[in-house]
Every structure is written in C-alpha cells, then in structure tokens.
mmCIF file of C-alpha atoms and ligand atoms in Angstrom:
data_model
loop_
_atom_site.group_PDB
_atom_site.id
_atom_site.type_symbol
_atom_site.label_atom_id
_atom_site.label_comp_id
_atom_site.label_asym_id
_atom_site.label_seq_id
_atom_site.Cartn_x
_atom_site.Cartn_y
_atom_site.Cartn_z
ATOM 1 C CA MET A 349 104.687 -36.217 22.665
ATOM 2 C CA ARG A 350 104.632 -32.833 24.364
ATOM 3 C CA LEU A 351 103.304 -32.291 27.999
ATOM 4 C CA THR A 352 102.250 -28.761 28.755
ATOM 5 C CA VAL A 353 101.373 -28.301 32.469
ATOM 6 C CA ILE A 354 98.336 -25.924 32.421
ATOM 7 C CA GLY A 355 97.399 -26.256 36.205
ATOM 8 C CA CYS A 356 99.361 -28.259 38.849
ATOM 9 C CA ALA A 357 97.877 -26.640 42.202
ATOM 10 C CA GLY A 358 96.505 -29.356 44.518
ATOM 11 C CA SER A 359 93.025 -29.369 46.066
ATOM 12 C CA PHE A 360 92.453 -25.676 45.020
ATOM 13 C CA PRO A 361 93.761 -23.249 42.516
ATOM 14 C CA GLY A 362 96.981 -21.438 44.064
ATOM 15 C CA PRO A 363 98.171 -18.004 43.337
ATOM 16 C CA ASP A 364 100.403 -19.054 40.544
ATOM 17 C CA SER A 365 98.340 -21.920 39.074
ATOM 18 C CA PRO A 366 95.038 -23.338 38.553
ATOM 19 C CA ALA A 367 93.970 -26.603 39.657
ATOM 20 C CA SER A 368 95.004 -29.886 37.917
ATOM 21 C CA CYS A 369 94.867 -29.909 34.077
ATOM 22 C CA TYR A 370 97.658 -31.130 31.717
ATOM 23 C CA LEU A 371 97.693 -30.952 27.869
ATOM 24 C CA VAL A 372 99.349 -33.898 26.137
ATOM 25 C CA GLU A 373 99.937 -33.434 22.327
ATOM 26 C CA ALA A 374 101.225 -35.625 19.352
ATOM 27 C CA GLU A 375 100.457 -35.846 15.724
ATOM 28 C CA GLY A 376 98.625 -32.640 16.207
ATOM 29 C CA PHE A 377 95.879 -34.446 18.446
ATOM 30 C CA ARG A 378 95.309 -32.506 21.846
ATOM 31 C CA LEU A 379 94.189 -34.509 24.677
ATOM 32 C CA LEU A 380 93.349 -32.970 28.073
ATOM 33 C CA VAL A 381 94.123 -34.795 31.210
ATOM 34 C CA ASP A 382 91.832 -33.437 33.839
ATOM 35 C CA LEU A 383 90.164 -30.086 33.973
ATOM 36 C CA GLY A 384 90.108 -28.536 37.188
ATOM 37 C CA ASN A 385 89.189 -24.907 38.641
ATOM 38 C CA GLY A 386 90.619 -22.158 36.733
ATOM 39 C CA ALA A 387 92.369 -24.371 34.083
ATOM 40 C CA LEU A 388 90.052 -23.354 31.268
ATOM 41 C CA GLY A 389 91.438 -19.788 31.326
ATOM 42 C CA ALA A 390 95.149 -20.717 31.622
ATOM 43 C CA LEU A 391 94.804 -23.422 28.783
ATOM 44 C CA GLN A 392 93.887 -20.635 26.221
ATOM 45 C CA ARG A 393 97.453 -19.189 26.735
ATOM 46 C CA HIS A 394 98.638 -22.382 24.820
ATOM 47 C CA ILE A 395 95.720 -23.523 22.471
ATOM 48 C CA GLY A 396 92.653 -22.106 21.117
ATOM 49 C CA LEU A 397 89.444 -22.547 23.361
ATOM 50 C CA PHE A 398 88.133 -25.056 20.775
ATOM 51 C CA ASP A 399 91.105 -26.879 19.918
ATOM 52 C CA VAL A 400 90.735 -29.635 22.397
ATOM 53 C CA ASP A 401 90.125 -33.169 20.638
ATOM 54 C CA ALA A 402 89.300 -35.477 23.841
ATOM 55 C CA ILE A 403 89.540 -35.098 27.585
ATOM 56 C CA CYS A 404 90.260 -37.746 30.074
ATOM 57 C CA LEU A 405 89.049 -37.156 33.784
ATOM 58 C CA SER A 406 91.008 -39.061 36.507
ATOM 59 C CA HIS A 407 88.249 -38.688 38.992
ATOM 60 C CA LEU A 408 85.244 -36.425 40.015
ATOM 61 C CA HIS A 409 86.821 -34.329 42.829
ATOM 62 C CA GLY A 410 86.089 -30.733 41.904
ATOM 63 C CA ASP A 411 89.625 -29.675 41.668
ATOM 64 C CA HIS A 412 89.998 -32.186 38.625
ATOM 65 C CA CYS A 413 86.821 -31.585 36.702
ATOM 66 C CA LEU A 414 84.900 -28.480 37.583
ATOM 67 C CA ASP A 415 85.902 -26.615 34.385
ATOM 68 C CA MET A 416 84.033 -29.106 32.493
ATOM 69 C CA ALA A 417 80.910 -27.215 33.164
ATOM 70 C CA ALA A 418 82.469 -24.027 32.084
ATOM 71 C CA TYR A 419 83.765 -25.743 28.884
ATOM 72 C CA TRP A 420 80.385 -27.029 28.112
ATOM 73 C CA VAL A 421 78.867 -23.434 28.036
ATOM 74 C CA ALA A 422 81.841 -22.407 25.730
ATOM 75 C CA ARG A 423 81.528 -25.321 23.262
ATOM 76 C CA THR A 424 77.584 -24.934 23.273
ATOM 77 C CA TYR A 425 77.087 -21.299 23.065
ATOM 78 C CA ALA A 426 80.219 -20.309 20.721
ATOM 79 C CA PRO A 427 79.213 -17.259 18.731
ATOM 80 C CA ASP A 428 79.456 -19.174 15.522
ATOM 81 C CA GLY A 429 77.337 -22.105 16.541
ATOM 82 C CA PRO A 430 78.060 -25.099 18.846
ATOM 83 C CA LYS A 431 81.330 -26.936 18.341
ATOM 84 C CA PRO A 432 81.660 -30.480 17.282
ATOM 85 C CA ARG A 433 81.343 -33.230 20.083
ATOM 86 C CA ILE A 434 84.370 -34.335 21.679
ATOM 87 C CA ASP A 435 84.928 -37.651 23.491
ATOM 88 C CA VAL A 436 85.378 -37.330 27.398
ATOM 89 C CA TYR A 437 86.570 -40.359 29.351
ATOM 90 C CA GLY A 438 85.799 -40.505 33.075
ATOM 91 C CA PRO A 439 84.586 -42.740 35.992
ATOM 92 C CA ALA A 440 81.130 -44.028 36.014
ATOM 93 C CA GLY A 441 78.659 -41.235 36.829
ATOM 94 C CA THR A 442 80.766 -38.350 34.961
ATOM 95 C CA ALA A 443 77.907 -37.131 32.908
ATOM 96 C CA GLY A 444 75.581 -36.674 35.776
ATOM 97 C CA ARG A 445 78.053 -35.350 38.026
ATOM 98 C CA LEU A 446 78.935 -32.623 35.580
ATOM 99 C CA ALA A 447 75.439 -31.764 34.755
ATOM 100 C CA ASP A 448 74.835 -31.253 38.322
ATOM 101 C CA ALA A 449 77.738 -28.817 38.628
ATOM 102 C CA GLN A 450 76.538 -26.717 35.758
ATOM 103 C CA GLY A 451 72.858 -26.805 36.963
ATOM 104 C CA HIS A 452 69.942 -29.290 37.261
ATOM 105 C CA GLY A 453 68.340 -30.700 34.366
ATOM 106 C CA LEU A 454 71.196 -30.442 31.811
ATOM 107 C CA ALA A 455 72.289 -34.063 31.728
ATOM 108 C CA ARG A 456 70.680 -34.602 28.333
ATOM 109 C CA GLN A 457 71.923 -31.162 26.886
ATOM 110 C CA MET A 458 75.471 -32.088 27.764
ATOM 111 C CA SER A 459 75.676 -34.856 25.399
ATOM 112 C CA PRO A 460 75.732 -32.677 22.121
ATOM 113 C CA ALA A 461 78.848 -31.396 23.391
ATOM 114 C CA PHE A 462 80.414 -34.362 24.964
ATOM 115 C CA SER A 463 80.497 -37.826 24.160
ATOM 116 C CA PHE A 464 80.961 -39.717 27.433
ATOM 117 C CA GLU A 465 82.972 -42.856 27.735
ATOM 118 C CA THR A 466 83.185 -44.840 31.197
ATOM 119 C CA LEU A 467 86.599 -45.721 32.143
ATOM 120 C CA THR A 468 87.790 -49.074 33.326
ATOM 121 C CA PRO A 469 91.241 -50.479 34.089
ATOM 122 C CA GLY A 470 92.855 -51.332 30.864
ATOM 123 C CA THR A 471 94.246 -49.993 27.718
ATOM 124 C CA ARG A 472 92.579 -48.190 24.872
ATOM 125 C CA ARG A 473 93.407 -45.893 22.027
ATOM 126 C CA ILE A 474 92.543 -42.284 22.144
ATOM 127 C CA GLY A 475 93.788 -40.457 19.051
ATOM 128 C CA PRO A 476 97.351 -41.221 18.557
ATOM 129 C CA PHE A 477 97.955 -42.335 22.100
ATOM 130 C CA GLN A 478 97.890 -45.808 23.760
ATOM 131 C CA VAL A 479 96.176 -45.016 27.030
ATOM 132 C CA THR A 480 96.193 -47.452 29.854
ATOM 133 C CA ALA A 481 94.302 -46.645 33.098
ATOM 134 C CA ASP A 482 94.132 -48.314 36.329
ATOM 135 C CA HIS A 483 92.645 -47.662 39.977
ATOM 136 C CA MET A 484 94.398 -45.626 42.414
ATOM 137 C CA ASN A 485 94.251 -45.412 46.282
ATOM 138 C CA HIS A 486 91.787 -42.509 46.905
ATOM 139 C CA PRO A 487 88.438 -42.108 48.429
ATOM 140 C CA VAL A 488 86.503 -41.834 45.169
ATOM 141 C CA GLU A 489 87.107 -43.985 42.103
ATOM 142 C CA THR A 490 90.268 -42.631 40.448
ATOM 143 C CA PHE A 491 92.128 -43.606 37.583
ATOM 144 C CA ALA A 492 96.114 -42.918 36.946
ATOM 145 C CA PHE A 493 96.974 -42.684 33.212
ATOM 146 C CA ARG A 494 99.918 -44.192 31.241
ATOM 147 C CA LEU A 495 100.069 -42.318 27.845
ATOM 148 C CA GLU A 496 102.461 -43.909 24.903
ATOM 149 C CA HIS A 497 103.468 -42.508 21.635
ATOM 150 C CA GLY A 498 106.415 -43.002 19.493
ATOM 151 C CA GLY A 499 108.128 -45.407 21.870
ATOM 152 C CA ARG A 500 107.898 -42.932 24.755
ATOM 153 C CA ALA A 501 105.666 -43.224 27.982
ATOM 154 C CA LEU A 502 104.298 -40.478 30.244
ATOM 155 C CA ALA A 503 102.683 -41.567 33.416
ATOM 156 C CA TYR A 504 100.336 -39.553 35.531
ATOM 157 C CA SER A 505 99.209 -40.626 39.127
ATOM 158 C CA ALA A 506 96.168 -38.391 39.496
ATOM 159 C CA ASP A 507 95.419 -38.301 43.394
ATOM 160 C CA THR A 508 96.313 -41.434 45.185
ATOM 161 C CA GLY A 509 97.848 -42.669 48.623
ATOM 162 C CA GLU A 510 100.627 -45.451 48.378
ATOM 163 C CA SER A 511 99.750 -47.647 45.598
ATOM 164 C CA ALA A 512 101.428 -50.704 44.025
ATOM 165 C CA ALA A 513 99.284 -50.203 40.929
ATOM 166 C CA LEU A 514 100.874 -46.846 40.344
ATOM 167 C CA VAL A 515 104.352 -48.498 40.455
ATOM 168 C CA ARG A 516 103.145 -51.107 37.871
ATOM 169 C CA LEU A 517 101.548 -48.565 35.662
ATOM 170 C CA ALA A 518 104.525 -46.178 35.708
ATOM 171 C CA ARG A 519 107.012 -48.945 35.079
ATOM 172 C CA GLY A 520 109.923 -47.615 32.946
ATOM 173 C CA ALA A 521 108.080 -44.477 32.016
ATOM 174 C CA ASP A 522 110.177 -41.532 30.597
ATOM 175 C CA LEU A 523 108.445 -39.203 32.802
ATOM 176 C CA LEU A 524 106.285 -39.667 35.958
ATOM 177 C CA LEU A 525 103.901 -36.687 36.855
ATOM 178 C CA CYS A 526 103.147 -37.619 40.513
ATOM 179 C CA GLU A 527 101.064 -35.949 43.133
ATOM 180 C CA ALA A 528 102.954 -34.894 46.239
ATOM 181 C CA SER A 529 100.071 -33.320 48.140
ATOM 182 C CA PHE A 530 101.295 -33.908 51.496
ATOM 183 C CA ALA A 531 104.751 -32.669 53.472
ATOM 184 C CA GLU A 532 105.864 -35.423 55.923
ATOM 185 C CA VAL A 533 105.159 -35.007 59.576
ATOM 186 C CA PRO A 534 108.080 -35.231 61.714
ATOM 187 C CA ALA A 535 107.409 -37.795 64.418
ATOM 188 C CA ASP A 536 108.298 -35.468 67.239
ATOM 189 C CA ALA A 537 106.254 -32.474 65.946
ATOM 190 C CA GLY A 538 103.163 -33.461 67.939
ATOM 191 C CA ALA A 539 100.992 -32.966 64.986
ATOM 192 C CA ALA A 540 98.414 -35.227 63.615
ATOM 193 C CA PRO A 541 99.886 -37.830 60.978
ATOM 194 C CA ASN A 542 98.753 -37.606 57.409
ATOM 195 C CA PRO A 543 95.679 -39.560 56.734
ATOM 196 C CA PRO A 544 96.343 -42.840 54.883
ATOM 197 C CA ASP A 545 95.002 -43.894 51.365
ATOM 198 C CA LEU A 546 94.281 -40.235 50.178
ATOM 199 C CA HIS A 547 97.695 -38.410 49.042
ATOM 200 C CA LEU A 548 101.413 -38.796 48.635
ATOM 201 C CA THR A 549 104.274 -36.934 50.490
ATOM 202 C CA GLY A 550 107.340 -35.937 48.384
ATOM 203 C CA ARG A 551 109.130 -38.644 50.120
ATOM 204 C CA GLN A 552 106.600 -40.952 49.091
ATOM 205 C CA ALA A 553 106.215 -39.835 45.500
ATOM 206 C CA GLY A 554 110.117 -40.347 45.222
ATOM 207 C CA GLN A 555 109.753 -43.768 46.478
ATOM 208 C CA HIS A 556 107.049 -44.845 43.670
ATOM 209 C CA ALA A 557 109.146 -43.170 41.086
ATOM 210 C CA ALA A 558 112.280 -45.219 42.225
ATOM 211 C CA ARG A 559 110.475 -48.499 42.492
ATOM 212 C CA ALA A 560 108.994 -47.981 38.958
ATOM 213 C CA GLU A 561 112.432 -46.971 37.636
ATOM 214 C CA VAL A 562 111.064 -43.931 35.684
ATOM 215 C CA GLY A 563 113.428 -41.732 33.869
ATOM 216 C CA GLU A 564 112.316 -38.452 35.569
ATOM 217 C CA LEU A 565 109.982 -37.301 38.102
ATOM 218 C CA VAL A 566 107.859 -34.184 37.981
ATOM 219 C CA LEU A 567 106.000 -33.568 41.320
ATOM 220 C CA THR A 568 102.662 -31.923 40.876
ATOM 221 C CA HIS A 569 99.094 -31.412 42.808
ATOM 222 C CA LEU A 570 101.202 -28.977 44.869
ATOM 223 C CA VAL A 571 99.089 -27.530 47.645
ATOM 224 C CA ALA A 572 99.545 -23.714 48.321
ATOM 225 C CA TRP A 573 99.946 -24.006 51.976
ATOM 226 C CA ASN A 574 103.012 -26.557 51.651
ATOM 227 C CA ASP A 575 106.555 -25.464 51.780
ATOM 228 C CA GLN A 576 107.256 -26.679 48.037
ATOM 229 C CA ALA A 577 111.173 -26.874 48.798
ATOM 230 C CA ALA A 578 110.902 -29.091 51.586
ATOM 231 C CA VAL A 579 108.419 -31.378 49.453
ATOM 232 C CA LEU A 580 111.042 -31.364 46.764
ATOM 233 C CA ALA A 581 113.683 -32.101 49.156
ATOM 234 C CA GLU A 582 111.878 -35.245 50.662
ATOM 235 C CA ALA A 583 111.470 -36.480 47.029
ATOM 236 C CA ALA A 584 115.205 -36.019 46.351
ATOM 237 C CA GLY A 585 115.909 -38.299 49.426
ATOM 238 C CA THR A 586 114.031 -41.297 47.874
ATOM 239 C CA PHE A 587 114.688 -40.840 43.975
ATOM 240 C CA GLY A 588 118.189 -40.133 42.458
ATOM 241 C CA GLY A 589 117.166 -39.260 38.828
ATOM 242 C CA PRO A 590 115.975 -35.894 37.394
ATOM 243 C CA LEU A 591 113.308 -34.286 39.695
ATOM 244 C CA SER A 592 111.449 -31.012 39.419
ATOM 245 C CA LEU A 593 108.338 -29.201 40.625
ATOM 246 C CA ALA A 594 105.515 -28.737 38.136
ATOM 247 C CA ALA A 595 104.751 -25.365 37.287
ATOM 248 C CA SER A 596 101.895 -23.873 35.115
ATOM 249 C CA GLY A 597 103.262 -23.172 31.698
ATOM 250 C CA ALA A 598 106.109 -25.825 31.843
ATOM 251 C CA ILE A 599 106.522 -27.802 28.710
ATOM 252 C CA PHE A 600 108.274 -31.199 28.588
ATOM 253 C CA ASP A 601 108.924 -32.628 25.115
ATOM 254 C CA LEU A 602 109.268 -36.440 25.308
ATOM 255 C CA GLY A 603 110.800 -38.304 22.177
ATOM 256 C CA ARG A 604 113.286 -35.948 20.786
ATOM 257 C CA PRO A 605 116.379 -38.017 20.216
ATOM 258 C CA GLY A 606 118.976 -37.800 22.931
ATOM 259 C CA ALA A 607 116.460 -35.488 25.258
ATOM 260 C CA ALA A 608 114.264 -37.258 27.689
ATOM 261 C CA SER A 609 112.530 -33.962 28.263
ATOM 262 C CA GLN A 610 113.197 -30.114 27.992
ATOM 263 C CA PRO A 611 111.304 -28.069 30.477
ATOM 264 C CA THR A 612 110.753 -24.635 29.569
ATOM 265 C CA ARG A 613 108.671 -21.917 30.778
HETATM 266 ZN ZN1 LIG B 819 91.077 -36.178 44.774
#
C-alpha cells in the first residue's frame, strides 16, 4: 500500500500545498481520499488525470471536496469522449452539494461521471482495500477512514476535535495521518482558547496517536498561518514514535518487509 500526499494544507490552499487530498494505491488500484481546492492540479504530477479508480470524501467542507466539480468537468468533456463512471463515496447529500458547487441544474448530469455511494459507519470493500469508516467530532457529518491491505493499516482522521472513535479506528495502525489544525494557546497568553469539537492541536494529535498505539504519526491539515515547527514539537511531547509533518509530494510505502514507511520527496 502506497500513500502519496497530494494536498495537506488545512482549511485553504497554502503556498506549498493544495488543500486535503491523498492518493492511496495497491495492486494498481488508485483511491483518492478527499479532493480539496487545488488538488486536481498537483495530482497530475503523480498519476494521469483519468487514472483514478474511486474517491472517498470525508466530508463536504470545501477544502475537502471542491475540486470534485473541476474533476467532473475533466471526466465529462475529455477530448476523446467522456471517461468511465467511477465510484464516489461520501456523506449523505454529496451528489447535490457537488452539483451546487459546479452550478445549478447539474445534479443529474453528474451521475454519468460519478456513481455516488452514501457512507455509513462500518467496513466495506473498495477495490483491493478494506475500508472502515466512522463518524468524527466536527460540525458537519465527517468520516475518518481506516484502509487495510496486505496486513497493513493506514488511518486518516479527516477533520475532528477530540474523538474516542478516532482512537478506536486507528488502533494499531502502521501509520496515522492525523489532522493538527490548531496550535496550543498558552493559558497566560490572554488569547481566546481554541473552539472545542472542531480540530486538534499538535499535542492532541499526539495524544490520539499514543492512545491508539500507532506505529507512526504524520501530521496533516496544516494551516498556513501556524508555526508548523511548534505544532510538530507539541506532538513530540505526547507521542514518542516516528513523527513528521505531511508535505505535498511525500510518499509513504507501507508493507515492504522491515520498513513501516519510507517517506521520500
Ligand atoms: Zn472540515
């Protein structure tokens, strides 16, 4: 199983990365997890524009799904004709939301390009992957995913505040891709505390990874206005295992004997 970080910028595209998008490959099958703003462009540095086999959308905040509208245009108006329909898994209401994003009246026309499947908590097969989804702690319906293949497991938090469900879903995973959108606010700073039930700090991401006893933690959904070194340091204070910041273009190979992951850029 190979993970390629396409976009890891939180909430909006940053100078060095599109918004959320991850490519997960096994046995030649290419699954996209989220397709946020700007990700469709960076994706083409790694695979062909039409080489996607299925897409999972964690939730319908724009920074996780808006390039689906652009991708509908590309698959529908390709010069050599429309591309085959692919499965798109998302929360209830995904088809209508994406049609609205592209322009009114396109709900029906989106279905030739995308076969929409409504996510519910539980486990399903997508290509060669066993995919388990569960609800996260975020203001809109949001799913985290655990993807398993060849005896390895990759967990992705999507967007979430503190969540026991995330710890359960990530239990023992080889790699947890966990959001760290917030920086801790020092008690004496006089600033407003981070709002609850929305996002995690680096410290909280590390706590979730430690409780789940994951093999490796990669922090993602990194917001451009944060000091990323400080967010990484927070996580290092609560998680003792291998730890890094996601970066657009980073590749992690899970499943090679003796190597949990091998980030390259
Ligand atoms: Zn969100």
